[in-house]
Coordinates of N, CA and C in Angstrom, one line a residue:
X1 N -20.1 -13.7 -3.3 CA -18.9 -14.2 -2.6 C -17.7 -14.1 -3.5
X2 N -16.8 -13.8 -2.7 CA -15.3 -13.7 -3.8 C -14.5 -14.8 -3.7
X3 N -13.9 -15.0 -4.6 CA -12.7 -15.9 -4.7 C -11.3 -15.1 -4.6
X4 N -11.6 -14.1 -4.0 CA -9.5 -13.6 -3.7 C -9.2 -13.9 -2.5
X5 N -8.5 -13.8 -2.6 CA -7.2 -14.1 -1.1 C -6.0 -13.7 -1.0
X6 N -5.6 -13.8 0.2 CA -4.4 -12.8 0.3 C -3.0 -13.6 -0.3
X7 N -2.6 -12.7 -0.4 CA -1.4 -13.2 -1.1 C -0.4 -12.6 -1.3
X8 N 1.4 -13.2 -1.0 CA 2.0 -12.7 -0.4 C 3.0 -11.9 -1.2
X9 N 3.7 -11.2 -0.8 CA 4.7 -10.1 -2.4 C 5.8 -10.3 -1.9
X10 N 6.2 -10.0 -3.8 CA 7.6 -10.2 -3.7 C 8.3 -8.8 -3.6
X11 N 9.6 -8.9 -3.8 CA 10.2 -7.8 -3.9 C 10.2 -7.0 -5.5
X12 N 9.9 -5.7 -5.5 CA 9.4 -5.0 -7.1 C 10.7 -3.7 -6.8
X13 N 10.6 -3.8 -8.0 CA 12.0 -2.8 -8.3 C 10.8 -1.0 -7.8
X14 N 11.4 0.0 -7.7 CA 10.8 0.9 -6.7 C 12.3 2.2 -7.5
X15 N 11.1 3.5 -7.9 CA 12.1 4.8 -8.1 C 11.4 5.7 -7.8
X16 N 12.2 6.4 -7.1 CA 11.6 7.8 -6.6 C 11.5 8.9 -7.3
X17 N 11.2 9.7 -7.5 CA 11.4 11.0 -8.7 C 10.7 12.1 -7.7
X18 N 10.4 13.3 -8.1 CA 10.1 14.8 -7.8 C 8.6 14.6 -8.5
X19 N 8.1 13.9 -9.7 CA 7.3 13.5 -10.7 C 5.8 12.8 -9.6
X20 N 6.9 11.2 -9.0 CA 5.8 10.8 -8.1 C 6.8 9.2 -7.8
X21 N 6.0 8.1 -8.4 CA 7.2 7.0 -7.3 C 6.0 6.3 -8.6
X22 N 7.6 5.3 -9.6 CA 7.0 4.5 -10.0 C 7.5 2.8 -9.8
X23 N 6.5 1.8 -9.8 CA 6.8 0.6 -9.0 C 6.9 -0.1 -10.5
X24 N 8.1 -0.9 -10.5 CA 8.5 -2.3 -12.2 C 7.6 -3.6 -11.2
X25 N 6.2 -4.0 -11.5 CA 6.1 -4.9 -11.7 C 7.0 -6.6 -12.4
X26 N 6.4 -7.6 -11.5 CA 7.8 -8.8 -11.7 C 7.0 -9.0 -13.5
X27 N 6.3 -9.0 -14.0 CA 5.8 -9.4 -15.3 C 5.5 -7.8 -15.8
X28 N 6.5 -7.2 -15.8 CA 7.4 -5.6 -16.9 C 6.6 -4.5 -16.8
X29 N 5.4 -4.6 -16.1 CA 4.5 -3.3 -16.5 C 5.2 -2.7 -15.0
X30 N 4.5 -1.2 -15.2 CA 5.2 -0.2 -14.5 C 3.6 0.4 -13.8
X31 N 3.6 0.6 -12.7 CA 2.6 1.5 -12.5 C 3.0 2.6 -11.7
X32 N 2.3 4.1 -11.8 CA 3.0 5.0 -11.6 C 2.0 6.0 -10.6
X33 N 2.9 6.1 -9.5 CA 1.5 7.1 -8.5 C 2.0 8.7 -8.3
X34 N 1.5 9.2 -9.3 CA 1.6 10.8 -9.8 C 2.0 11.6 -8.5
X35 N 3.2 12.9 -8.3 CA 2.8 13.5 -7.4 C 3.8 13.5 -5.9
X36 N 4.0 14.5 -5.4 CA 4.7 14.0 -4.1 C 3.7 13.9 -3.1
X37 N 4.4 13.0 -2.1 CA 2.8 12.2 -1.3 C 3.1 13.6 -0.2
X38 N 2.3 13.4 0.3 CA 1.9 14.2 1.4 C 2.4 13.7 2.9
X39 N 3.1 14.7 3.9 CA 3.4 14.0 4.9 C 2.3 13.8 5.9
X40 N 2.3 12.0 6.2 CA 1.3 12.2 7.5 C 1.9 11.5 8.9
X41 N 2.2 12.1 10.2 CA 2.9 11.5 11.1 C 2.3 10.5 11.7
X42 N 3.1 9.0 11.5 CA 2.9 7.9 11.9 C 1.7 6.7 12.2
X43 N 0.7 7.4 11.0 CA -0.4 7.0 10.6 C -1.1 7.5 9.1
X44 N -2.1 6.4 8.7 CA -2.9 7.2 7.7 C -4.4 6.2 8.0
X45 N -5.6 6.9 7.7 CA -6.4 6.7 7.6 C -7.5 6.9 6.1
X46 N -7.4 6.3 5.3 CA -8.4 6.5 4.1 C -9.8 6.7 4.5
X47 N -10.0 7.3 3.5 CA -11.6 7.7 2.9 C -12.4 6.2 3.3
X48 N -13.6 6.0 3.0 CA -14.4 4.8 3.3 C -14.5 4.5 1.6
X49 N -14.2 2.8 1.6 CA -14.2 2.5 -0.2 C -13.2 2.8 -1.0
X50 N -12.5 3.4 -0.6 CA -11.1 3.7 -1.7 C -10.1 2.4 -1.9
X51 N -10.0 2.6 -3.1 CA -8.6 1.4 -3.4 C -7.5 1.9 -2.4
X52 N -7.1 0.6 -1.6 CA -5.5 1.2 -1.2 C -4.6 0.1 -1.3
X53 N -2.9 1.1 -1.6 CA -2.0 0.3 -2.3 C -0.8 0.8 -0.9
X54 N -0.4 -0.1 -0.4 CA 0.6 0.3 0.6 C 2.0 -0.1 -0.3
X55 N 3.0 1.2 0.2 CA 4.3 0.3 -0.6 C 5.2 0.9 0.4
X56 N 6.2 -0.1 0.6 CA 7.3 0.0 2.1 C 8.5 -0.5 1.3
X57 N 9.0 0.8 1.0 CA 10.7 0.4 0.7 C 11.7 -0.5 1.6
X58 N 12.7 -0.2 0.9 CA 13.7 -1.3 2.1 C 14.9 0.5 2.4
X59 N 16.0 0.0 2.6 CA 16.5 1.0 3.2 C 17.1 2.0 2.2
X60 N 17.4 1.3 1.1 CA 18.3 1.7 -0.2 C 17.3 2.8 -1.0
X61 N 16.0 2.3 -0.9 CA 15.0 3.0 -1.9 C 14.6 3.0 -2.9
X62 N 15.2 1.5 -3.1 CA 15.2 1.5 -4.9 C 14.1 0.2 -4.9
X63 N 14.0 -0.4 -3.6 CA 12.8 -1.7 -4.0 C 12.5 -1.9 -2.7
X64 N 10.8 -2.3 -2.8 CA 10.1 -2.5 -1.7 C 9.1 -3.6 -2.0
X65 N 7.8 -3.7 -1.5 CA 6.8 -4.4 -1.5 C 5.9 -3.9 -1.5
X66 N 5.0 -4.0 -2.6 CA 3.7 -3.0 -2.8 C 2.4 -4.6 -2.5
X67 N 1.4 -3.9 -1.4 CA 0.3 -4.4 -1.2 C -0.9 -4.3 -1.1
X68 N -1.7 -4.6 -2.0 CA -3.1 -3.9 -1.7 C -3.9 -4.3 -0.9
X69 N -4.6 -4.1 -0.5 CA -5.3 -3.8 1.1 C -6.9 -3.7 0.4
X70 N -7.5 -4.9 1.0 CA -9.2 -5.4 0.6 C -9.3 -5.2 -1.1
X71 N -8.8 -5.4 -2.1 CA -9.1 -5.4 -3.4 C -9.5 -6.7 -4.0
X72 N -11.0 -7.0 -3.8 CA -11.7 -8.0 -4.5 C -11.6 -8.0 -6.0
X73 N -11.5 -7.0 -6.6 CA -11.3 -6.5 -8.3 C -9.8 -7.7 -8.9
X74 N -9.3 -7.5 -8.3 CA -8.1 -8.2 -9.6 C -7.8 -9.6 -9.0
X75 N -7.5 -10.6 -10.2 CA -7.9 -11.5 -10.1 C -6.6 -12.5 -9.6
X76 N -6.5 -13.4 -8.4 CA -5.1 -13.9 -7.7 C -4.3 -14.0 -8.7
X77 N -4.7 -14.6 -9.8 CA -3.8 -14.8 -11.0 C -2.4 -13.8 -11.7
X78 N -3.4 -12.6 -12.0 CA -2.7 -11.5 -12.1 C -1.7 -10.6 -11.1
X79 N -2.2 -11.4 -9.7 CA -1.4 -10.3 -8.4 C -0.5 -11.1 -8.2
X80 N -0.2 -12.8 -8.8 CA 0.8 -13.4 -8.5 C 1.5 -13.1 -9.2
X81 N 1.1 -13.0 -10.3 CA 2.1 -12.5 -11.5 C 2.9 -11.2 -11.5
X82 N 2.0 -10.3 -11.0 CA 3.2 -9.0 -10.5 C 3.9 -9.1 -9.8
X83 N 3.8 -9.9 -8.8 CA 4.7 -9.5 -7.4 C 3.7 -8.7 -6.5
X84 N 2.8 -8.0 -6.9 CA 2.3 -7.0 -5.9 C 1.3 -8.3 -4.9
X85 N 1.6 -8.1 -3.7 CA 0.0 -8.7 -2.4 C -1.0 -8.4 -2.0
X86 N -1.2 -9.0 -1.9 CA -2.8 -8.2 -1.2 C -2.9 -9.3 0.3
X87 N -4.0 -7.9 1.0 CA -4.5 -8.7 2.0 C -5.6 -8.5 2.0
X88 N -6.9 -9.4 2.5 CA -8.2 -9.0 2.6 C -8.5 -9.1 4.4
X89 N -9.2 -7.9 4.7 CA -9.5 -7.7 5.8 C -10.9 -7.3 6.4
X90 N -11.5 -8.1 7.5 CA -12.7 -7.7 7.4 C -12.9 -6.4 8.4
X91 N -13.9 -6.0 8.9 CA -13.9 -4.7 10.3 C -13.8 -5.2 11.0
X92 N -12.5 -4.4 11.3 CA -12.2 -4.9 12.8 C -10.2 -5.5 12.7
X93 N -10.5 -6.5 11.9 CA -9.0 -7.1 11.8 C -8.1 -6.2 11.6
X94 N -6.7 -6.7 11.6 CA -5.7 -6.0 11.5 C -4.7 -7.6 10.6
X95 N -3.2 -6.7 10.0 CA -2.6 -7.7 9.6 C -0.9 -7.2 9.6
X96 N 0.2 -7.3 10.2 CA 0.9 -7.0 10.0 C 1.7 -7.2 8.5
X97 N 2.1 -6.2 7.6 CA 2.8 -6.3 5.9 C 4.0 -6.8 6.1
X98 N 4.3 -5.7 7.0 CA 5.9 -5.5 7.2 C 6.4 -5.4 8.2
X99 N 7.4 -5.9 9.5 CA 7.9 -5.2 10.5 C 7.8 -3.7 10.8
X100 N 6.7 -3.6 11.7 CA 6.6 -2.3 12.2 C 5.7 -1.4 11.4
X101 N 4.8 -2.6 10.4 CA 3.5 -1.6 9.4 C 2.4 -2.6 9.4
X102 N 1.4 -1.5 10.5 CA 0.1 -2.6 10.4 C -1.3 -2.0 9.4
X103 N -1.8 -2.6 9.1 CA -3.0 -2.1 8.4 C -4.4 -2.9 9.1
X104 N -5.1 -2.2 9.3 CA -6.4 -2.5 10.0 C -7.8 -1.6 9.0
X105 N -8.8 -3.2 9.1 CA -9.8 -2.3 8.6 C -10.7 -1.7 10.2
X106 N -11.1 -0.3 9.5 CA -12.4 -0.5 10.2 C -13.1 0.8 9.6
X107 N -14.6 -0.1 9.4 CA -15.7 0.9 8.9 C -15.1 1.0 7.8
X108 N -15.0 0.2 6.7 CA -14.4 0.3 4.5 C -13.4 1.2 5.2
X109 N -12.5 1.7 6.2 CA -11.5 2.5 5.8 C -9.9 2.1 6.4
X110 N -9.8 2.4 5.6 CA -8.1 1.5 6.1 C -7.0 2.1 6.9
X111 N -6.5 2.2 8.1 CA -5.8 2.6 8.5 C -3.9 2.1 8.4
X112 N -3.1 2.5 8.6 CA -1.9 1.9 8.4 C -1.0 2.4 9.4
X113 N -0.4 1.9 10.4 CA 0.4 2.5 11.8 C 1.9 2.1 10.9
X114 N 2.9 2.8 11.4 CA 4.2 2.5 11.5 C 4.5 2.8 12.9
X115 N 5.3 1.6 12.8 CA 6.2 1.5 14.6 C 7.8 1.8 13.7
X116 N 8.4 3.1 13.8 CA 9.7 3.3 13.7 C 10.9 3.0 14.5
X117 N 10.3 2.1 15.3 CA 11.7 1.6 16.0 C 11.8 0.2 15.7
X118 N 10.5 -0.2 14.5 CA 11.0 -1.1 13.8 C 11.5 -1.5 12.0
X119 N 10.6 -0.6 11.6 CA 10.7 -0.3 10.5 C 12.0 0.7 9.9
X120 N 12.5 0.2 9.4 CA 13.6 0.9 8.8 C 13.6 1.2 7.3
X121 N 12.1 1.3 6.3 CA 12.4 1.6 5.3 C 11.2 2.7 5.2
X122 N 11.1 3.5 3.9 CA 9.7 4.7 3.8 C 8.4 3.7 3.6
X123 N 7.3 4.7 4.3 CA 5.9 3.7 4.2 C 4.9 4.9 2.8
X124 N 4.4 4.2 2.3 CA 3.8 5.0 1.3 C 2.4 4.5 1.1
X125 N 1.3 5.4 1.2 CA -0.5 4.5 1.1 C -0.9 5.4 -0.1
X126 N -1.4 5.3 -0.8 CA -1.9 5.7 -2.3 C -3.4 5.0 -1.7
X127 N -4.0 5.9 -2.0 CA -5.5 6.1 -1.9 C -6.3 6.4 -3.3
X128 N -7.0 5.2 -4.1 CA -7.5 6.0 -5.4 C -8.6 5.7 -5.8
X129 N -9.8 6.4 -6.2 CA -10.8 5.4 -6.7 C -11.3 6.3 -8.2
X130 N -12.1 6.4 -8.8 CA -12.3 6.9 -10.2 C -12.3 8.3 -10.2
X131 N -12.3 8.9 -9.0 CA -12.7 10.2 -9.1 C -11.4 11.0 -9.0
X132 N -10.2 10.1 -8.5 CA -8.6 10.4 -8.4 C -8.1 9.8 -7.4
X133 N -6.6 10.7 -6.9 CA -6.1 9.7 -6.3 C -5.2 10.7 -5.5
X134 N -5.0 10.1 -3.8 CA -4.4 10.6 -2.9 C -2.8 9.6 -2.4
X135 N -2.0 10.5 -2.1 CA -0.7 9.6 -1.3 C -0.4 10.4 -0.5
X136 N 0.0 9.4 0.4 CA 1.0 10.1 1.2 C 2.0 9.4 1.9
X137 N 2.8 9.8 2.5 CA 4.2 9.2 3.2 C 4.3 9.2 4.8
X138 N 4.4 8.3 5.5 CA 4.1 8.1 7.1 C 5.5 8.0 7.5
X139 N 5.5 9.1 8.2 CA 6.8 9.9 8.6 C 6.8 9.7 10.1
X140 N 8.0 9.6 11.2 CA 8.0 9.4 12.6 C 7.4 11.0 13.0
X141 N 6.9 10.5 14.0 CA 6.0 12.3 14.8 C 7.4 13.2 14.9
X142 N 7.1 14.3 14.3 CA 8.1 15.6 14.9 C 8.8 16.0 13.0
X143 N 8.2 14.4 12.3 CA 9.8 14.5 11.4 C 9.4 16.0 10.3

């Protein structure tokens, strides 16, 4: 049985580069997700079991809210301390992050919808587990 729980995030400083997109943690560490993400239109669906880290800018681009999605591994202590959130979800549920960004489990795999007619900042899902790591960027259909 776990003792994590969801928990809610703050705002984290957020930079874009050509390199990949690195997030300032509220207690100074930096974590950095290698790479330009990949475009996927108005959805993403993960692998089954993968870490995933959702991060939703604001309009400007320079800060958003990073949340991890089912991660029993790190301990509330430390996710309050970043700023970063998490939600836990079981199959089936769903949870809205952000206006117009939902994330639903089903079957270990995580899906994440944007509604663009509400969301007005970039959506980004980072998919990673030991073997490497996937991103991509949830773009309106056509873009």
């Amino acid at each position: 049985m776990s003792n994590r729980s969801d928990v809610p995030p703050d705002t984290l400083s957020v930079e874009l580069s050509e390199d990949g997109i690195a997030v300032e943690y509220l207690d100074g560490r930096t974590a950095f997700y290698h790479g330009v993400p990949a475009k996927a239109e108005e959805r993403v669906r993960t692998a089954p079991g993968k870490d995933t880290h959702v991060l939703i800018t604001d309009s400007t681009e320079t800060s958003g809210i990073l949340v991890y999605v089912n991660d029993l591994r790190t301990h509330d202590d430390i996710i309050e301390e970043s700023g970063v959130g998490r939600v836990i979800l079981t199959d089936g549920e769903e949870d809205e992050l952000f206006p117009g960004v939902t994330v639903r489990d089903h079957q270990m795999r995580v899906e994440v919808d944007v509604d663009f007619s509400v969301a007005d900042g970039r959506v980004f899902v980072f998919e990673e587990d030991e073997m490497g790591e996937r991103s991509y960027e949830i773009v309106p259909e056509g873009a």
